[in-house]
Coordinates of C-alpha atoms and ligand atoms in Angstrom, one line a residue:
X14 CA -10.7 56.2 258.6
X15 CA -7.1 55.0 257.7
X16 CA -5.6 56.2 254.7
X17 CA -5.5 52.9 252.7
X18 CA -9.4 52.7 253.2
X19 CA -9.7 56.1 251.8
X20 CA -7.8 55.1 248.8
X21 CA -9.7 52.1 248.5
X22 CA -12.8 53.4 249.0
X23 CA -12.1 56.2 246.3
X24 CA -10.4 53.4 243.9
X25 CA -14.0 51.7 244.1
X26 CA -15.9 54.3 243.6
X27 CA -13.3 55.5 240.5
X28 CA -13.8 51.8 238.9
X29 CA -17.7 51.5 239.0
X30 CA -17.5 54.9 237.6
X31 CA -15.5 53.9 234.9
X32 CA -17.6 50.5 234.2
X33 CA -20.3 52.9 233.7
X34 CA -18.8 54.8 231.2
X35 CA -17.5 52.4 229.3
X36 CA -20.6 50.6 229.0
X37 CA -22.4 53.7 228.0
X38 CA -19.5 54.1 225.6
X39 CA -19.9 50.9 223.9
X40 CA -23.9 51.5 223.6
X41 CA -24.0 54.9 222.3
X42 CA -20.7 55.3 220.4
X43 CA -21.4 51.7 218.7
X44 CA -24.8 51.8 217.7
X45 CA -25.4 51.1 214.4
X46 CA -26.1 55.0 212.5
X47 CA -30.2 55.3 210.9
X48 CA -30.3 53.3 208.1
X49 CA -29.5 55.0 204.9
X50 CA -31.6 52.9 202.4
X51 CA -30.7 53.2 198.7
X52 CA -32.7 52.4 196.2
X53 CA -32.6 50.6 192.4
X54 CA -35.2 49.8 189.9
X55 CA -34.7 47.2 186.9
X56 CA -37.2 46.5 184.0
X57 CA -37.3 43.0 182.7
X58 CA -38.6 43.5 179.2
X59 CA -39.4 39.8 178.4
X60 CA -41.0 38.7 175.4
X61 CA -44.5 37.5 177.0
X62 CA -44.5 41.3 179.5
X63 CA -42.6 43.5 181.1
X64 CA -41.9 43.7 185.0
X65 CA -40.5 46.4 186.9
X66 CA -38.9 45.9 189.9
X67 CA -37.3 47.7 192.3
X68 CA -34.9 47.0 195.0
X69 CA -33.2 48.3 198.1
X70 CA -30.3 47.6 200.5
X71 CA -28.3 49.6 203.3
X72 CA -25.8 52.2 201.5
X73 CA -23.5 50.9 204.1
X74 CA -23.5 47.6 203.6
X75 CA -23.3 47.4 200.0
X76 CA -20.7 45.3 199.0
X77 CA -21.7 42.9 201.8
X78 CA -23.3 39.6 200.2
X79 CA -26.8 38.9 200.6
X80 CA -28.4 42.8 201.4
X81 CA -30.1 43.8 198.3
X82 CA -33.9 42.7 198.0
X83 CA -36.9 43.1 195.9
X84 CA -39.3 45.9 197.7
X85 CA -41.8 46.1 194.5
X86 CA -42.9 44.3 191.6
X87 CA -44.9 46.1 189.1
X88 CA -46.5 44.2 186.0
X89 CA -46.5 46.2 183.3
X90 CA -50.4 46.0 181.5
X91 CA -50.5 44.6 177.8
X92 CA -47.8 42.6 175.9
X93 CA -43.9 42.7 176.1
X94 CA -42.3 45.5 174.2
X95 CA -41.5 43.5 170.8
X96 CA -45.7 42.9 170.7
X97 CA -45.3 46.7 170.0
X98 CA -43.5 46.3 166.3
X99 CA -46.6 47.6 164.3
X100 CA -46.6 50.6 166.6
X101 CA -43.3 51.2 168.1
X102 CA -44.2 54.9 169.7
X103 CA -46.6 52.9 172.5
X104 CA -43.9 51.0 173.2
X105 CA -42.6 53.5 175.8
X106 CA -46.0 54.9 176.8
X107 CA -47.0 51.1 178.2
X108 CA -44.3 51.4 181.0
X109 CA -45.9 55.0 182.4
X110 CA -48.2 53.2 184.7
X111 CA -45.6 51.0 186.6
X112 CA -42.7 53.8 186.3
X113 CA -45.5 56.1 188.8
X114 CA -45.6 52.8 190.9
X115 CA -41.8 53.0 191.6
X116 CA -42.0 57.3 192.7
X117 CA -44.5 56.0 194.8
X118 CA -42.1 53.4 196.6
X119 CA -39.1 55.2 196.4
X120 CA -38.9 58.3 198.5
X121 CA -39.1 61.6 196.3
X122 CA -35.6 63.0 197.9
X123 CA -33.9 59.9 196.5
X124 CA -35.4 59.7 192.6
X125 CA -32.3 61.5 191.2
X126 CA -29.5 58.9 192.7
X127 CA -31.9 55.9 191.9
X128 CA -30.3 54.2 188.6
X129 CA -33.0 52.7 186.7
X130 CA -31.7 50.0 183.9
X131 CA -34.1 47.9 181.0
X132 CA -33.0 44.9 179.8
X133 CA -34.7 42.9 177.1
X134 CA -34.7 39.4 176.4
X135 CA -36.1 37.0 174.0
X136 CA -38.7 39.1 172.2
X137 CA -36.4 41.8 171.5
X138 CA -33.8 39.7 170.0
X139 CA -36.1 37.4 167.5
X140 CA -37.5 40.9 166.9
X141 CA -34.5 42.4 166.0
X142 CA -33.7 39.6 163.7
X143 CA -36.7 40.1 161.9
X144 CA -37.1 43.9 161.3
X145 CA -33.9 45.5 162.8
X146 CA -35.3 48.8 162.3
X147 CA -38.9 48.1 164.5
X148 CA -36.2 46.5 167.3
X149 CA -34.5 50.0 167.4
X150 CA -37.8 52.1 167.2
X151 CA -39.2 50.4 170.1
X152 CA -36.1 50.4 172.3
X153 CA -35.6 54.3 171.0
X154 CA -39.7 54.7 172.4
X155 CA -39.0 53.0 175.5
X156 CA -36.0 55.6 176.0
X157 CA -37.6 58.0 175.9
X158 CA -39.8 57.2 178.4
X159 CA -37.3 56.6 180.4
X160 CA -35.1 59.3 180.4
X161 CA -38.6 61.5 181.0
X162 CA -39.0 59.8 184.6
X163 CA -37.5 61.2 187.9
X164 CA -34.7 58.6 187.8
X165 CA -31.5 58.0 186.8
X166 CA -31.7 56.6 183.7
X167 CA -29.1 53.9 183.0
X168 CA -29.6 52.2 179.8
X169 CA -32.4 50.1 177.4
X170 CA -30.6 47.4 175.9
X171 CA -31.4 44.0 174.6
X172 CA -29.2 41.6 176.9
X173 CA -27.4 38.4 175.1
X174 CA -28.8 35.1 176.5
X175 CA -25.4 34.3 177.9
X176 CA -25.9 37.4 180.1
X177 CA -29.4 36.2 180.8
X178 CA -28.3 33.1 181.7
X179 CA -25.5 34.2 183.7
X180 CA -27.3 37.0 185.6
X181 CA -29.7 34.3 186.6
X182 CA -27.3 32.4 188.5
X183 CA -26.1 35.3 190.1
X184 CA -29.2 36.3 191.5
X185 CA -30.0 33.0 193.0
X186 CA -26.6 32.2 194.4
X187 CA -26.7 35.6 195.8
X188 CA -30.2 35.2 197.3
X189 CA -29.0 31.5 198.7
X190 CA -26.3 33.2 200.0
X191 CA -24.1 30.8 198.3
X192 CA -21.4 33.2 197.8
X193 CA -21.3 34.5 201.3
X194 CA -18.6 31.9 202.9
X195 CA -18.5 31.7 206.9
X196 CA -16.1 30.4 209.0
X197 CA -16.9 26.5 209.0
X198 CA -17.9 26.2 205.2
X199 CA -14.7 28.0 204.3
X200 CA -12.8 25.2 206.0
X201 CA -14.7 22.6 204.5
X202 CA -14.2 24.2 201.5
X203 CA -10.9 24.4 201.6
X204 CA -10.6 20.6 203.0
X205 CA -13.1 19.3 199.6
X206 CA -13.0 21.0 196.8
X207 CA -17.1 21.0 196.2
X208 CA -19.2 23.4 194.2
X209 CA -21.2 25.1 196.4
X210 CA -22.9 27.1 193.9
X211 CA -26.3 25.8 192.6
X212 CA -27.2 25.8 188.9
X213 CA -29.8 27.9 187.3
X214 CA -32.7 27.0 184.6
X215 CA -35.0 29.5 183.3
X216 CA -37.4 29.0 181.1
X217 CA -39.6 32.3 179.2
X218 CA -41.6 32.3 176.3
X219 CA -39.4 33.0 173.8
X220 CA -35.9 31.1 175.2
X221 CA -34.4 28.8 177.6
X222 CA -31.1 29.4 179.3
X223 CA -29.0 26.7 181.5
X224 CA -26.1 27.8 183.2
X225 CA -24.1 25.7 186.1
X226 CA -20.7 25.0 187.2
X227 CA -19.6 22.2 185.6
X228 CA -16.9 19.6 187.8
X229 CA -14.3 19.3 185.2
X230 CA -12.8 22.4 183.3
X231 CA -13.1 21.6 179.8
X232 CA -12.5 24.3 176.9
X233 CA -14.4 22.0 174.4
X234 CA -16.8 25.2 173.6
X235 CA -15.4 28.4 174.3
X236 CA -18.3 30.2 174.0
X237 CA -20.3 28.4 176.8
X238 CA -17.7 29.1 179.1
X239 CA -17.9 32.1 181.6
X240 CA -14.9 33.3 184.1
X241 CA -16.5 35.4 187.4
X242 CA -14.1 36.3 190.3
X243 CA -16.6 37.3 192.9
X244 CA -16.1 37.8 197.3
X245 CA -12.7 36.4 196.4
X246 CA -13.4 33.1 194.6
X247 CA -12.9 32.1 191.1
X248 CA -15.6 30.6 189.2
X249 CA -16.0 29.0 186.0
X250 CA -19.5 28.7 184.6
X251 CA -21.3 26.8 182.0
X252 CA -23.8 28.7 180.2
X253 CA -26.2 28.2 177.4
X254 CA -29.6 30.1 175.9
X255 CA -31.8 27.9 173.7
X256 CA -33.8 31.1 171.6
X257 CA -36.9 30.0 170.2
X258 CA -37.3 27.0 172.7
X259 CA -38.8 29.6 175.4
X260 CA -42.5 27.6 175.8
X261 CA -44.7 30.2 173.7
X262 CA -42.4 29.9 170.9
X263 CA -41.6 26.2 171.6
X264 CA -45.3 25.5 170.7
X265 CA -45.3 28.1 167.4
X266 CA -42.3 25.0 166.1
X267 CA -44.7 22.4 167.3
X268 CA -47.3 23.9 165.4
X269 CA -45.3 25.0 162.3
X270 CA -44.0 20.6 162.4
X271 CA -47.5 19.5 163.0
X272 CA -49.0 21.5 160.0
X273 CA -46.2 19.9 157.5
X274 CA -48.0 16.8 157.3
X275 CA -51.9 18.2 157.6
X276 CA -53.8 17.6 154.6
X277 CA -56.7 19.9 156.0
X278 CA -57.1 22.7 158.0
X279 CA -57.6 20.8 160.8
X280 CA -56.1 19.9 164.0
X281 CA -56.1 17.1 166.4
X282 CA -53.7 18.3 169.4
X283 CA -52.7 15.6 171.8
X284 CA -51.2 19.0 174.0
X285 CA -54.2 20.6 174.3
X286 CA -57.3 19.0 176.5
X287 CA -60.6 17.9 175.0
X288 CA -62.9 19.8 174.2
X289 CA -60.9 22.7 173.6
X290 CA -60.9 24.8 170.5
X291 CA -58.2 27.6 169.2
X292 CA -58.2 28.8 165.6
X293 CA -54.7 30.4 164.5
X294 CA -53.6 32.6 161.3
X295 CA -51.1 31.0 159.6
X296 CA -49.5 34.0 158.6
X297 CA -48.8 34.8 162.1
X298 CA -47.5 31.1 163.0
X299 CA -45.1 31.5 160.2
X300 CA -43.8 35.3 161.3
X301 CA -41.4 34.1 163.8
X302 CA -37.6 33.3 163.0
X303 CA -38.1 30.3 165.1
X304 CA -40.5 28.4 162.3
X305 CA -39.8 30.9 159.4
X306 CA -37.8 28.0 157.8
X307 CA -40.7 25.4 157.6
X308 CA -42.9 28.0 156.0
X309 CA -44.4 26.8 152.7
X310 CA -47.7 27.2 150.6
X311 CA -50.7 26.0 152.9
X312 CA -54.0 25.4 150.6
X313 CA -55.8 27.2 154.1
X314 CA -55.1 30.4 155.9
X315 CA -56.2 29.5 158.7
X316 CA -55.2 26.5 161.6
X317 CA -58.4 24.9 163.1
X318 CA -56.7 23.2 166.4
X319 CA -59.2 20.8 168.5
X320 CA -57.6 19.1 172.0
X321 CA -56.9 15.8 172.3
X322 CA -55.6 15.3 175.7
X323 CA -53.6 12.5 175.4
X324 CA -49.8 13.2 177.2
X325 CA -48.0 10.5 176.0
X326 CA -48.8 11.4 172.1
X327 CA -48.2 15.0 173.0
X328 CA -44.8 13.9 174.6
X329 CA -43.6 12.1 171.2
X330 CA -44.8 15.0 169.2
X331 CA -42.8 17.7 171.4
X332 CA -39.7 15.3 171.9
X333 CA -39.4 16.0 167.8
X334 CA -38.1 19.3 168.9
X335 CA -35.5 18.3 170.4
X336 CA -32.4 17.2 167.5
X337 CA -30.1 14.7 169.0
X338 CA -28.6 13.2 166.1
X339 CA -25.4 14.6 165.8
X340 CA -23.1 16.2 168.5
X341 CA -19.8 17.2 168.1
X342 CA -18.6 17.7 171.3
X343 CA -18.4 14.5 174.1
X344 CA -21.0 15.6 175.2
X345 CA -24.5 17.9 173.8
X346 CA -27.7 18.6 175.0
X347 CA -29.8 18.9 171.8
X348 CA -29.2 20.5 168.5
X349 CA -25.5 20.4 168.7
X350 CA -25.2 22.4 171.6
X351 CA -22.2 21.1 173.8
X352 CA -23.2 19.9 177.4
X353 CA -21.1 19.5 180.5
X354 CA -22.7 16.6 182.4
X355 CA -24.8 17.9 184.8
X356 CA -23.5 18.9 188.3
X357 CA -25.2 19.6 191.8
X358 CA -28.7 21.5 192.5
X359 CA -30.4 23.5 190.3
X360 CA -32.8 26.3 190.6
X361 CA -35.7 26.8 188.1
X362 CA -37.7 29.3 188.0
X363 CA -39.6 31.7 186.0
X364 CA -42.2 29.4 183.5
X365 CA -40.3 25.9 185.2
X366 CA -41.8 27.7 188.7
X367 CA -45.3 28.6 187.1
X368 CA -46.0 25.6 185.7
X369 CA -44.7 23.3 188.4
X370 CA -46.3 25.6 190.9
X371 CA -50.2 25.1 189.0
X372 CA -49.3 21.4 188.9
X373 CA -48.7 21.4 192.7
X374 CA -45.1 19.9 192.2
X375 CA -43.0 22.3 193.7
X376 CA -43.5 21.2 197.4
X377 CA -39.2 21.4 198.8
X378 CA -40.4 19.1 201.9
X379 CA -41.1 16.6 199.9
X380 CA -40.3 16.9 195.9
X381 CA -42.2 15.1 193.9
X382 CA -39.7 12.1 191.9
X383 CA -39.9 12.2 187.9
X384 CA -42.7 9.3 187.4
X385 CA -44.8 11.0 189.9
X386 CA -44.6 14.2 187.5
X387 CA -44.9 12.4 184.7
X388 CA -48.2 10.8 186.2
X389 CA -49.5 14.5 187.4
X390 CA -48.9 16.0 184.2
X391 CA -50.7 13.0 182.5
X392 CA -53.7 13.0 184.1
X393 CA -54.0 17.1 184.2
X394 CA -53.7 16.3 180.3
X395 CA -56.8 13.6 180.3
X396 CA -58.9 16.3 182.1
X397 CA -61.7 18.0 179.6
X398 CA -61.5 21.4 179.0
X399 CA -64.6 22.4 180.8
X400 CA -63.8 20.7 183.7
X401 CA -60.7 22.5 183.8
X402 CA -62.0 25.7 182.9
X403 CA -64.6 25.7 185.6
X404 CA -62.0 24.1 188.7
X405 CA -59.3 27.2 187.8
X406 CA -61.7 29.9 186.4
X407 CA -59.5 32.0 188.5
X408 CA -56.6 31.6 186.1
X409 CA -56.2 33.6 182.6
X410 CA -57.2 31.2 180.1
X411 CA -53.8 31.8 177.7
X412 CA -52.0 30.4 180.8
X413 CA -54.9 27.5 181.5
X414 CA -55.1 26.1 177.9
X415 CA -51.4 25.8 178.0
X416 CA -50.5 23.9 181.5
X417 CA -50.5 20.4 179.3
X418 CA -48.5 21.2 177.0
X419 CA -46.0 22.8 178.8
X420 CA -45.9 20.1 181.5
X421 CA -45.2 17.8 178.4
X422 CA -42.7 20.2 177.2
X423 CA -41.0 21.2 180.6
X424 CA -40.4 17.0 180.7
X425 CA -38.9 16.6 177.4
X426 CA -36.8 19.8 177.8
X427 CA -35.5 18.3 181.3
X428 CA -35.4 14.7 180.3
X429 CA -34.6 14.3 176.9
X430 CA -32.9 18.1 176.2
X431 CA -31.0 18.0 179.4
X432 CA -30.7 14.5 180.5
X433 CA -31.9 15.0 184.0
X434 CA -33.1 11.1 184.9
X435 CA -35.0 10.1 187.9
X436 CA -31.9 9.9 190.0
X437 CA -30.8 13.3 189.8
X438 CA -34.0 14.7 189.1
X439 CA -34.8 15.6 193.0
X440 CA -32.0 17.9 192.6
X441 CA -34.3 20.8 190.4
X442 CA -35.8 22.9 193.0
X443 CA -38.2 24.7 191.5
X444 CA -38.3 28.7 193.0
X445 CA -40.5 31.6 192.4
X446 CA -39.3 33.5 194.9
X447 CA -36.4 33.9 197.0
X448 CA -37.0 35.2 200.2
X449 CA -38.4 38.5 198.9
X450 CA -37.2 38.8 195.9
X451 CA -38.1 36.9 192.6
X452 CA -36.2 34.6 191.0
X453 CA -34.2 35.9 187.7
X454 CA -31.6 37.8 186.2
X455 CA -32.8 41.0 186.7
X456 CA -31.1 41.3 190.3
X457 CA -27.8 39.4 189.4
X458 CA -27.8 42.4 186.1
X459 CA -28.3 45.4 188.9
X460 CA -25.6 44.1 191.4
X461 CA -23.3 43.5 188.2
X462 CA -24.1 47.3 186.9
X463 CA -23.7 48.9 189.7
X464 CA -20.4 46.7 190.9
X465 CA -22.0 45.4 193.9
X466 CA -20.5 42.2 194.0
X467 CA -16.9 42.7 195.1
X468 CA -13.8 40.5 193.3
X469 CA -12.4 40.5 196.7
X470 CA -14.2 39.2 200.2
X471 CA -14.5 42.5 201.7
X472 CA -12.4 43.0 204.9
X473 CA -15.0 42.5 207.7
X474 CA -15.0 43.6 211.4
X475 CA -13.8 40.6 213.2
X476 CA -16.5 41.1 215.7
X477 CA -20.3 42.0 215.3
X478 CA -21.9 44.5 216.8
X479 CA -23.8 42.5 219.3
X480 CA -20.4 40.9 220.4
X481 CA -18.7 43.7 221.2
X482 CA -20.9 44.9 223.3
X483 CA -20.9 41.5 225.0
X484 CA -17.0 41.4 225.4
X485 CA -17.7 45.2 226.8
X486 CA -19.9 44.4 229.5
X487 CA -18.2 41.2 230.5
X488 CA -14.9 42.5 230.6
X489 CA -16.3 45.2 232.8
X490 CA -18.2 42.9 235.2
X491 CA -14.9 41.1 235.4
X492 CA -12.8 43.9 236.4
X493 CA -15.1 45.5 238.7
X494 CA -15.5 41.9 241.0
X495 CA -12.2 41.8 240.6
X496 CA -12.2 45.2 242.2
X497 CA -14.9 44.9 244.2
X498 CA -12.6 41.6 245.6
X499 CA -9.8 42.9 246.0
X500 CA -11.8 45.8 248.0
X501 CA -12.9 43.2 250.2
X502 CA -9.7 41.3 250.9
X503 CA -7.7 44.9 252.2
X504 CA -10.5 46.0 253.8
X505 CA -11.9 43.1 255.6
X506 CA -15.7 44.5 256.9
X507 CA -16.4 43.4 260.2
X508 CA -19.5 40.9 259.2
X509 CA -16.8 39.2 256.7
X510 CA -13.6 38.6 259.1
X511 CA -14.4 35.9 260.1
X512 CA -15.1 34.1 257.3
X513 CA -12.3 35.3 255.0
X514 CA -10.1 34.2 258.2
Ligands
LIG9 N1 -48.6 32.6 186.0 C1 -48.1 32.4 184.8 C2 -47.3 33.4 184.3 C3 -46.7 33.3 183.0 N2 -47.0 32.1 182.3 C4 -46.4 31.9 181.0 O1 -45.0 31.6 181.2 C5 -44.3 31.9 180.0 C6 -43.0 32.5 180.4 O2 -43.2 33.7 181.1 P1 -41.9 34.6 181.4 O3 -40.9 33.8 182.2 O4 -42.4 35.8 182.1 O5 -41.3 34.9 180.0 P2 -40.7 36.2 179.4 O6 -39.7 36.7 180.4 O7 -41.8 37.1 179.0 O8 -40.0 35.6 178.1 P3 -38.4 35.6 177.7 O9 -37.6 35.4 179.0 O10 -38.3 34.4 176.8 O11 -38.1 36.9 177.0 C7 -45.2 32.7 179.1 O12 -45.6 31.9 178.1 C8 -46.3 33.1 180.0 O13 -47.5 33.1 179.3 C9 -47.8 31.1 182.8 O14 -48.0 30.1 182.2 N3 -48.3 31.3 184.1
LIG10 CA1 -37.7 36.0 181.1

């Protein structure tokens, strides 16, 4: 053997060597490390109940956009906490149930690190209007509680609605991955200025909250204005909560207006279907802030309401709600309140998704257009009561009795609050649920808390892991043929001569 074969032969054999090693380099010194899952757990305290959720994402990844999602949901049993003003100490207590749920979920090791935050909405803040002191004794009750679970207790605080709303719009951008901006949409970004973030409606019991971002800048109404910088992007957002125009309190007004023209105790209630029978205190009707103002001397104590059915009454009765007589902006929604016009898709969720949802109106393949809602809504309205009652004797009655007239009012809040028309009305797309995780501030109020969401896009790895190990293995095929070829060409195997001659 001459000495150049040696060498070759040896350089060969030194080259596959090192392919292998560099592959087995890439594979084991590149693989992603066991996932190290942290954990988070938010109560939504809203004025109908309380949910507790909790959430999880990779503790690597964490200012990534896009990683956090809903594990659990737990629904807490009874009413929301400001149902417990006449005995604040259970307040706390209720939560026990759902707060075992979440040890159960999240592994023991990790209870201490978990943060756990409560935010109330709606119910808290009308209560907290009313009787300051029964607002603090609950939240004080609900503490406590609290701070006597395996968590790390964070804070139990009622939330403004312009965090409610604005919470809300992070959570579904974030879910929509709206914020995350890859190569292509970056460019196009950059070559047409569009919003590529989608709006966000929510509708509760107790209030209402719009938020979007408007396409001109206008500093019209200061206070409906929001400034985010988030993954690098400035963002200014339009933002407004409607309290006492959530749907349960929405209908206490409707009531409260009804009963200042009733000469009797009794009521005929276009909203409600026929056939169907609810007696209210008028006490109670009148405890609210929302109707507190139209309270007067009744000559009964007691509202005797009897269905009607009939949607186009119960739309001109609710439409009364909704003040549009004087705005002193360009432009208002209702009652004053200034308005942007409306700009790109929205997302509506919570009792816009529930209602919808019932109504079999929130298909995406193929949304339903305004007049066919209307037409649903309509005929779901004509329906006796105890034909409805015995088709969805699955569903809680509260929620059953109530479908018409908040189809009725979900419309007028849209149409006439909002001034959504047919033509832009395909644009609402009406979410419960985001991949996992539900729809609603809660998430958006975690990712803020715990500064998950980055001002700055995060420097990122210009390659994946998967790529890498691509380039890896193909540059190391390459070299060894090339190798392998050059092998060939000096040594010149007898079989081959020929042809390479
Ligand atoms: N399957 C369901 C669930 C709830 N609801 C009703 O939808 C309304 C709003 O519920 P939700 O969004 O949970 O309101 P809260 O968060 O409790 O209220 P807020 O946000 O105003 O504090 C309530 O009247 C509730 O009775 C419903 O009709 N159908
Ligand atoms: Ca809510």
């Amino acid at each position: 053997m001459s000495w150049t074969r040696k060498i070759l032969l040896i350089l060969g054999f030194l080259s596959t060597l090192a392919v292998i090693a560099l592959i087995a380099v890439a594979v084991t010194q590149n693989k992603p490390l066991p996932k190290n899952i942290k954990y988070g757990i938010v109560l939504d305290a809203g004025s109908s109940h309380t949910n507790l959720y909790v959430y999880e994402w990779p503790a690597e990844k964490e200012n990534d956009t896009g990683v956090v999602q809903q594990v659990e949901v737990c629904k807490v049993e009874g009413p929301g906490i400001s149902g417990y003003s006449h005995a604040t100490e259970k307040a706390g207590p209720s939560l026990a149930q759902c707060l075992r749920q979440a040890e159960y979920v999240i592994p023991s090791k990790q209870h201490q690190e978990t943060p756990i935050y409560l935010g109330a909405t709606a119910g808290m803040r009308l209560l907290s209007l009313e009787n300051k002191n029964a607002a603090d004794k609950v939240l004080s009750s609900v503490e406590k509680t609290l701070r006597s679970a395996p968590f790390n207790f964070q804070g139990a605080r009622i939330i403004s609605g312009q965090e409610e709303g604005a919470y809300g719009w992070i959570t579904i951008n974030y879910l929509l991955g709206n914020f995350k901006q890859s190569g292509w949409k970056k460019l196009l970004h950059s070559l047409k200025s569009i919003s590529e973030t989608s709006g966000a409606l929510d509708l509760g019991g107790a209030s209402t909250q719009i938020t979007f971002v408007p396409n001109e800048l206008s500093s019209e109404s200061p206070e409906n204005l929001l400034y985010f910088r988030l993954y690098g992007k400035d963002y200014l957002v339009y933002t407004h909560s409607f309290l006492c125009y959530g749907k349960d309190q929405a209908l206490q007004q409707k009531l409260a207006e009804d009963l200042q023209t009733m000469e009797n105790s009794s009521l005929l209630d276009p909203c409600f279907h026929q056939g169907y029978q609810r007696t209210i205190n008028i006490s109670d009707l009148f405890k609210t802030p929302c109707t507190s103002a139209k309270k007067k001397q009744f000559p009964f104590s007691q509202l005797y309401v009897q269905g009607e059915g009939d949607y186009q009454k119960c739309r001109r009765n609710v439409q009364k709600l909704f003040n549009k007589t004087n705005c002193p902006y360009s432009s208002c929604s209702f009652n004053g309140i200034y308005l942007p016009p409306l700009q790109g898709d929205f997302g509506a969720f919570s009792a816009f998704y529930f209602v919808m949802n019932f109504l079999n109106l929130t298909s995406e393949q193929s949304p339903a257009a305004l007049d066919k809602v209307a037409a649903t809504v309509e005929s779901f309205c004509a329906r006796p009561w105890h034909e409805v009652k015995t088709a969805y004797h699955q569903i809680k009655e509260k929620y059953l009795s109530e479908y018409c007239f908040s189809g009725a009012y979900i419309l007028s809040l849209l149409e006439n609050g909002y001034d959504f028309t047919e033509n832009n009305w395909q644009r609402i797309h009406f979410l419960g649920k985001i991949g996992s995780s539900d729809a609603g501030w809660t998430l958006g109020y975690m990712l803020n808390l715990t500064n998950m969401i980055p001002a700055e896009e995060p420097a990122v790895p210009p390659l994946s892991y998967g790529s890498y190990v691509g380039l890896m293995v193909l540059c190391s095929l390459v070299l060894a043929s090339v190798l392998l070829f050059a092998w060939l060409l000096f040594h010149k195997p007898k079989c081959l001569q020929k042809g390479i001659v």
